[in-house]
mmCIF file of C-alpha atoms in Angstrom:
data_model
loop_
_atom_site.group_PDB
_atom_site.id
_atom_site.type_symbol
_atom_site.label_atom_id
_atom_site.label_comp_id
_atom_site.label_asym_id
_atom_site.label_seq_id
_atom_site.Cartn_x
_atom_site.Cartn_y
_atom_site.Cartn_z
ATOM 1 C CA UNK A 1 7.000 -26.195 -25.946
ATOM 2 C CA UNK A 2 7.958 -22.393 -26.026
ATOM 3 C CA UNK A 3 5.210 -20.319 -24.332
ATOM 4 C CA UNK A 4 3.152 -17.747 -26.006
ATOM 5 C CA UNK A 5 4.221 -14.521 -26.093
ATOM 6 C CA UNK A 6 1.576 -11.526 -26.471
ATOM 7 C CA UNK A 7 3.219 -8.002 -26.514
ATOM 8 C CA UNK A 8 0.579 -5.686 -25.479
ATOM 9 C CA UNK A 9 2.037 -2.902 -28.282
ATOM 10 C CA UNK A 10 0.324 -5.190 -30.783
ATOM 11 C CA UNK A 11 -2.984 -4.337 -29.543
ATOM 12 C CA UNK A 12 -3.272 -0.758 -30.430
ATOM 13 C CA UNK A 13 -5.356 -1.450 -33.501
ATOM 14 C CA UNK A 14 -7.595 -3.117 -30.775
ATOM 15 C CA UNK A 15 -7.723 0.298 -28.990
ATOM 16 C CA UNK A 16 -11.674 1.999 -28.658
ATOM 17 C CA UNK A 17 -11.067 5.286 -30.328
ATOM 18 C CA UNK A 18 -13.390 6.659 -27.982
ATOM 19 C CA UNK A 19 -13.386 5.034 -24.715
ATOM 20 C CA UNK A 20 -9.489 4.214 -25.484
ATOM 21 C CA UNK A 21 -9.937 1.231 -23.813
ATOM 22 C CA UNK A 22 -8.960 -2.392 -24.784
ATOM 23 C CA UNK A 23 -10.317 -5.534 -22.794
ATOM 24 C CA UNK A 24 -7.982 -8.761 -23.153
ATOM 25 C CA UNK A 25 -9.844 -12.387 -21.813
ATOM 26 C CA UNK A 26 -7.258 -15.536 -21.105
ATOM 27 C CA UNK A 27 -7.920 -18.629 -21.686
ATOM 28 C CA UNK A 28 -8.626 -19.946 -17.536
ATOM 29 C CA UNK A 29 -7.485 -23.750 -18.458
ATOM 30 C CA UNK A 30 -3.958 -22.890 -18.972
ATOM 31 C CA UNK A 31 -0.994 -22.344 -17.045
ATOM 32 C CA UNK A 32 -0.400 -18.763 -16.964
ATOM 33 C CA UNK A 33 2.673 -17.229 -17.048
ATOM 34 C CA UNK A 34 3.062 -13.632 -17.431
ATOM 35 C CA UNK A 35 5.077 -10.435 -17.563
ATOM 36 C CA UNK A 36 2.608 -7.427 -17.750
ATOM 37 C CA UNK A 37 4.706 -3.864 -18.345
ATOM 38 C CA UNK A 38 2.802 -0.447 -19.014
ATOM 39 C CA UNK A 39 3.757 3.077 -18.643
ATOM 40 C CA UNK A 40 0.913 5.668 -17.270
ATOM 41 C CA UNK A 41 -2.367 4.924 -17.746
ATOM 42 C CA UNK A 42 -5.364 3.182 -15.714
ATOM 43 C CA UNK A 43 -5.422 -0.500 -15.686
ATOM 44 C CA UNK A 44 -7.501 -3.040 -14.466
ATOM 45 C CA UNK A 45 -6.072 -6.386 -14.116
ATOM 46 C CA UNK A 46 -9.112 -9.157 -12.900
ATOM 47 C CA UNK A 47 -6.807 -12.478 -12.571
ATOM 48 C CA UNK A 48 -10.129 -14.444 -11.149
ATOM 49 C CA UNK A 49 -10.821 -18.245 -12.881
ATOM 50 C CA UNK A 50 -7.079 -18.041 -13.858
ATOM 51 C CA UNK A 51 -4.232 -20.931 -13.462
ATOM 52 C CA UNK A 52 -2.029 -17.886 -12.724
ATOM 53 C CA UNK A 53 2.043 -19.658 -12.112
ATOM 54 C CA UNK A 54 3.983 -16.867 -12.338
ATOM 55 C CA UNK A 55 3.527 -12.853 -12.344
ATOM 56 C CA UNK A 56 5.725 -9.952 -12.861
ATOM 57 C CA UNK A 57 4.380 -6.494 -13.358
ATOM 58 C CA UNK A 58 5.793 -3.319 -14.002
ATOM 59 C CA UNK A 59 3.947 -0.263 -14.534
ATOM 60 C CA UNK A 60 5.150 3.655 -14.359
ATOM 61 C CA UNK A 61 2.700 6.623 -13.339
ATOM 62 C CA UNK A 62 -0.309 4.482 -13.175
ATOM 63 C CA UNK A 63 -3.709 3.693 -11.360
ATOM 64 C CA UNK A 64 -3.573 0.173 -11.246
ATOM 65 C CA UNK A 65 -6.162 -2.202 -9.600
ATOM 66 C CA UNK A 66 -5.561 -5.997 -8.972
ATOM 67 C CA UNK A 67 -7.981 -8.525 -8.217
ATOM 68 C CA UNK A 68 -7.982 -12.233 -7.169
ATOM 69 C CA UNK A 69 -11.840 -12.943 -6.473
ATOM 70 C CA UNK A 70 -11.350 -16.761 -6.703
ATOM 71 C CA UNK A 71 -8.754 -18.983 -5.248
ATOM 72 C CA UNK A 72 -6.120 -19.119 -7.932
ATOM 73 C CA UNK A 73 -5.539 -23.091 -8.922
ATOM 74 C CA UNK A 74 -2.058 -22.986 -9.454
ATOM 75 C CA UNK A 75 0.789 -22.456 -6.958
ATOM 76 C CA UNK A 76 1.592 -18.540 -7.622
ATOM 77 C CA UNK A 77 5.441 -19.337 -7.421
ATOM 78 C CA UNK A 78 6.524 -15.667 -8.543
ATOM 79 C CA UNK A 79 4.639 -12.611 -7.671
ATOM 80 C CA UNK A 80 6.985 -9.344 -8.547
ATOM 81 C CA UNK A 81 5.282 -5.837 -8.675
ATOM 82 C CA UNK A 82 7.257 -3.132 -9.185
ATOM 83 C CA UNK A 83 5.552 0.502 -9.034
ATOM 84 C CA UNK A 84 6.846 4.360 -9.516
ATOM 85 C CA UNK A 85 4.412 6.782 -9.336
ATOM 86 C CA UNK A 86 1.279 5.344 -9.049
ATOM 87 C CA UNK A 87 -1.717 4.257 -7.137
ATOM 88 C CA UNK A 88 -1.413 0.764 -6.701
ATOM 89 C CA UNK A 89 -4.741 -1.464 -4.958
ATOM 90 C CA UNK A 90 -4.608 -5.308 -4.856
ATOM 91 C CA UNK A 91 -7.672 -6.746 -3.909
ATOM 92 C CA UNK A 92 -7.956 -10.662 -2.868
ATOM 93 C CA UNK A 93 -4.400 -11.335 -2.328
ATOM 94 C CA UNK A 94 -5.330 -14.413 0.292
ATOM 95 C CA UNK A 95 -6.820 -16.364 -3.062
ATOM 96 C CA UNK A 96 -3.317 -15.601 -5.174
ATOM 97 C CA UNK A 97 -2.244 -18.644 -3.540
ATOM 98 C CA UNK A 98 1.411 -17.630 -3.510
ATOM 99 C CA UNK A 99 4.183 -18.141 -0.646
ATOM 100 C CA UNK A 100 6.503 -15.044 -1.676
ATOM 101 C CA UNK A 101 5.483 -11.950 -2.738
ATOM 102 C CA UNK A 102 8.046 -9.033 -4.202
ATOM 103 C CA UNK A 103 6.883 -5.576 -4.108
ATOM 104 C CA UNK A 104 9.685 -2.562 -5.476
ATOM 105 C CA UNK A 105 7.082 1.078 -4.969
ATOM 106 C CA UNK A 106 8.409 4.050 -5.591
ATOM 107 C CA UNK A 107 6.237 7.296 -5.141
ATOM 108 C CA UNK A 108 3.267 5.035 -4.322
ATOM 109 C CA UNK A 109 -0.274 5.323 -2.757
ATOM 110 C CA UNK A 110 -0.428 1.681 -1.887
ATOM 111 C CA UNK A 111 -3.309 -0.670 -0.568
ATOM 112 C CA UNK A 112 -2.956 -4.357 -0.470
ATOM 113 C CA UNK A 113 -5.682 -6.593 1.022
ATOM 114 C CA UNK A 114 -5.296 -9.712 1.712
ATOM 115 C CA UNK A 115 -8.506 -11.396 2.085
ATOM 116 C CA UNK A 116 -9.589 -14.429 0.444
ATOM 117 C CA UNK A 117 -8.335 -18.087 1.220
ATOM 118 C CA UNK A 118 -4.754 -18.069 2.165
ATOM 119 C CA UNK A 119 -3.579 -21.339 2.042
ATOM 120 C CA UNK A 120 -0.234 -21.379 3.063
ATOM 121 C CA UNK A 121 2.380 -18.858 4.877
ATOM 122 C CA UNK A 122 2.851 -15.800 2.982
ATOM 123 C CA UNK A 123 6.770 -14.211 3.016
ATOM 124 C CA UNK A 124 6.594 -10.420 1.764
ATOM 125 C CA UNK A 125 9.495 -8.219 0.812
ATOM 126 C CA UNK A 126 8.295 -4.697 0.330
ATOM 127 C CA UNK A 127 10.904 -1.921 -0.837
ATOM 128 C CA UNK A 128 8.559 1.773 -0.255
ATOM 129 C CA UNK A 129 10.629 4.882 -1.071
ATOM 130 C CA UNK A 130 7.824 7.936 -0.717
ATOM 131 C CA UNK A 131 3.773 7.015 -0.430
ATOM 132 C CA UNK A 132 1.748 5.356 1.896
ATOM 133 C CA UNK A 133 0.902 1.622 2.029
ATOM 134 C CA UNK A 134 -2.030 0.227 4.056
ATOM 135 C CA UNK A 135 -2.186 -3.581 4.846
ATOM 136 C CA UNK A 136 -5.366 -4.786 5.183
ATOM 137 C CA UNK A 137 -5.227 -7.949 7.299
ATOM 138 C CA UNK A 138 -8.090 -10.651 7.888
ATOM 139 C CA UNK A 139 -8.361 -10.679 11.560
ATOM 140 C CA UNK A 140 -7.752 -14.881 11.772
ATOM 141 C CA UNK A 141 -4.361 -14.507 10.177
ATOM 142 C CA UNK A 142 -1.251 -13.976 12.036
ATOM 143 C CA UNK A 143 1.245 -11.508 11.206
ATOM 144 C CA UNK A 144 4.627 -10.544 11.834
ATOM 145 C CA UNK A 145 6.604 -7.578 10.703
ATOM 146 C CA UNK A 146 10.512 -6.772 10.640
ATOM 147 C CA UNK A 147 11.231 -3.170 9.370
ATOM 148 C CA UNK A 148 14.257 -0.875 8.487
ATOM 149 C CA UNK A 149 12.080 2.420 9.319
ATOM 150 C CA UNK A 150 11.147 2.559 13.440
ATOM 151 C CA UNK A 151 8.099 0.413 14.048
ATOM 152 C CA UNK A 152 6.587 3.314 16.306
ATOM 153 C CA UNK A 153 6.204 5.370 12.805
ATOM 154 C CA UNK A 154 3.773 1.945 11.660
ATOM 155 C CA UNK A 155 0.059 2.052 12.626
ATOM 156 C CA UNK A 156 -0.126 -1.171 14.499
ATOM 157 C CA UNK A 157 -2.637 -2.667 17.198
ATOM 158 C CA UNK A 158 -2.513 -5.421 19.101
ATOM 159 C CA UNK A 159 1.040 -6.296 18.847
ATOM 160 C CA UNK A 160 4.026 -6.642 20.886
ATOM 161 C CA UNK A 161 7.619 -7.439 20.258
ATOM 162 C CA UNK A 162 8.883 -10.919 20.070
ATOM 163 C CA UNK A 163 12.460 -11.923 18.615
ATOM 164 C CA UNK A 164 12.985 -8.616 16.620
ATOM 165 C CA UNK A 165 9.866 -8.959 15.062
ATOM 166 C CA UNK A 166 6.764 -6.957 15.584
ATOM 167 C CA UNK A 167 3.726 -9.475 16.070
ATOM 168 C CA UNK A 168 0.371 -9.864 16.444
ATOM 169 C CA UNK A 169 -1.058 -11.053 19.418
ATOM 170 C CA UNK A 170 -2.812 -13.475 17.689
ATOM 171 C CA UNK A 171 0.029 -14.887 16.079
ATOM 172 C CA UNK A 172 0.320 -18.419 18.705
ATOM 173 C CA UNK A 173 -3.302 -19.189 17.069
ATOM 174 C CA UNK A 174 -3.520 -18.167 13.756
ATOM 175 C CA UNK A 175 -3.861 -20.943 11.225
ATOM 176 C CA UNK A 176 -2.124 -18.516 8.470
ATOM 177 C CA UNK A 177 1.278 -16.491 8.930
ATOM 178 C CA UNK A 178 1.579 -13.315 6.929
ATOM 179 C CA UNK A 179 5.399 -12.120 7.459
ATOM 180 C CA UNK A 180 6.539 -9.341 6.141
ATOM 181 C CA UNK A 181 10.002 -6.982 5.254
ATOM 182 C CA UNK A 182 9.654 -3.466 5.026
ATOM 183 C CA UNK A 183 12.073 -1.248 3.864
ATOM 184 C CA UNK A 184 10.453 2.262 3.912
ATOM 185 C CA UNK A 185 11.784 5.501 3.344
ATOM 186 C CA UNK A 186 9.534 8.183 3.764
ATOM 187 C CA UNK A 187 6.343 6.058 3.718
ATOM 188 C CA UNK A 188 3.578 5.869 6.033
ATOM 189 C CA UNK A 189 2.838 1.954 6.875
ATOM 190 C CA UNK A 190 -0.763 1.531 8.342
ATOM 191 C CA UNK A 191 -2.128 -1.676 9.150
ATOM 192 C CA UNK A 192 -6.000 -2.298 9.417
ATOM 193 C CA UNK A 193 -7.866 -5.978 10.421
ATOM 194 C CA UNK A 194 -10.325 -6.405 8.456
#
């Protein structure tokens, strides 16, 4: 079966005149796979009670705000977010239950949090040109971080060097592994347990 396509132009007769706002709700007992593209704008994007398998999203100068409240029941097997000029806050990414995560930010004010219930290793390539991005960490995962920018320009507590990596002292009991790739520019890379 070919999958549904929904092109989000479509919706404009859907539009509030007056609150210009347009609310879209998924069916949550299907697969999901999705490819979410939008220009400027403020978006809210709530992918709770979804069967979420594979993500891409693209947006321009943007506020964007992600959330995964619940444990997602699928395997996320493709999470892509690419970002220009925008303000960019994923909330719940523990519950997206996905093992690589792709993240292309431009000129980016960036906050990902990664609470919820990770259930496996999480791999994370993150390209940063100009911004700031702040990690927010559960403090019973382990994390390790490789970087092209110096690692004294990161934020980070409680870690030491090991192997080229930067980890977290933590790291020989942690249930959970977050690593992650950071290719930064100009960015400011803080990192916060929470």
């Amino acid at each position: 079966k070919k999958p549904s396509k929904l092109d989000l132009m479509s919706l404009k007769n859907f539009v509030d005149p007056f609150s210009k706002q347009c609310f879209i709700e998924l069916n949550p007992k299907v697969k999901l796979y999705m490819k979410v593209k939008f220009g400027g704008g403020k978006s809210f994007l709530d992918f709770s009670n979804l069967k979420l398998k594979r993500l891409r999203l693209s947006s321009g100068a943007s506020d964007t705000k992600i959330v995964f409240n619940t444990p997602n029941e699928e395997e996320l097997d493709y999470l892509k977010i690419e970002s220009g000029a925008s303000n960019l806050n994923v909330i719940g990414l523990g519950n997206a239950n996905c093992p690589e995560m792709d993240l292309n930010l431009g000129a980016c004010n960036a906050t990902l949090d990664f609470s919820g219930n990770l259930r496996k290793n999480l791999y994370s390539e993150i390209i940063m040109r100009v911004g700031k991005l702040t990690l927010l960490i559960p403090k019973e995962l382990g994390v390790k971080i490789k970087s092209t920018q110096k690692l004294a320009d990161f934020a980070l507590k409680d870690f030491e060097y090991r192997d080229g990596f930067r980890v977290s002292k933590n790291i020989d009991q942690a249930e959970k592994i977050l690593e992650f790739r950071v290719d930064s520019t100009l960015a400011q890379v803080d990192l916060s347990w929470i």
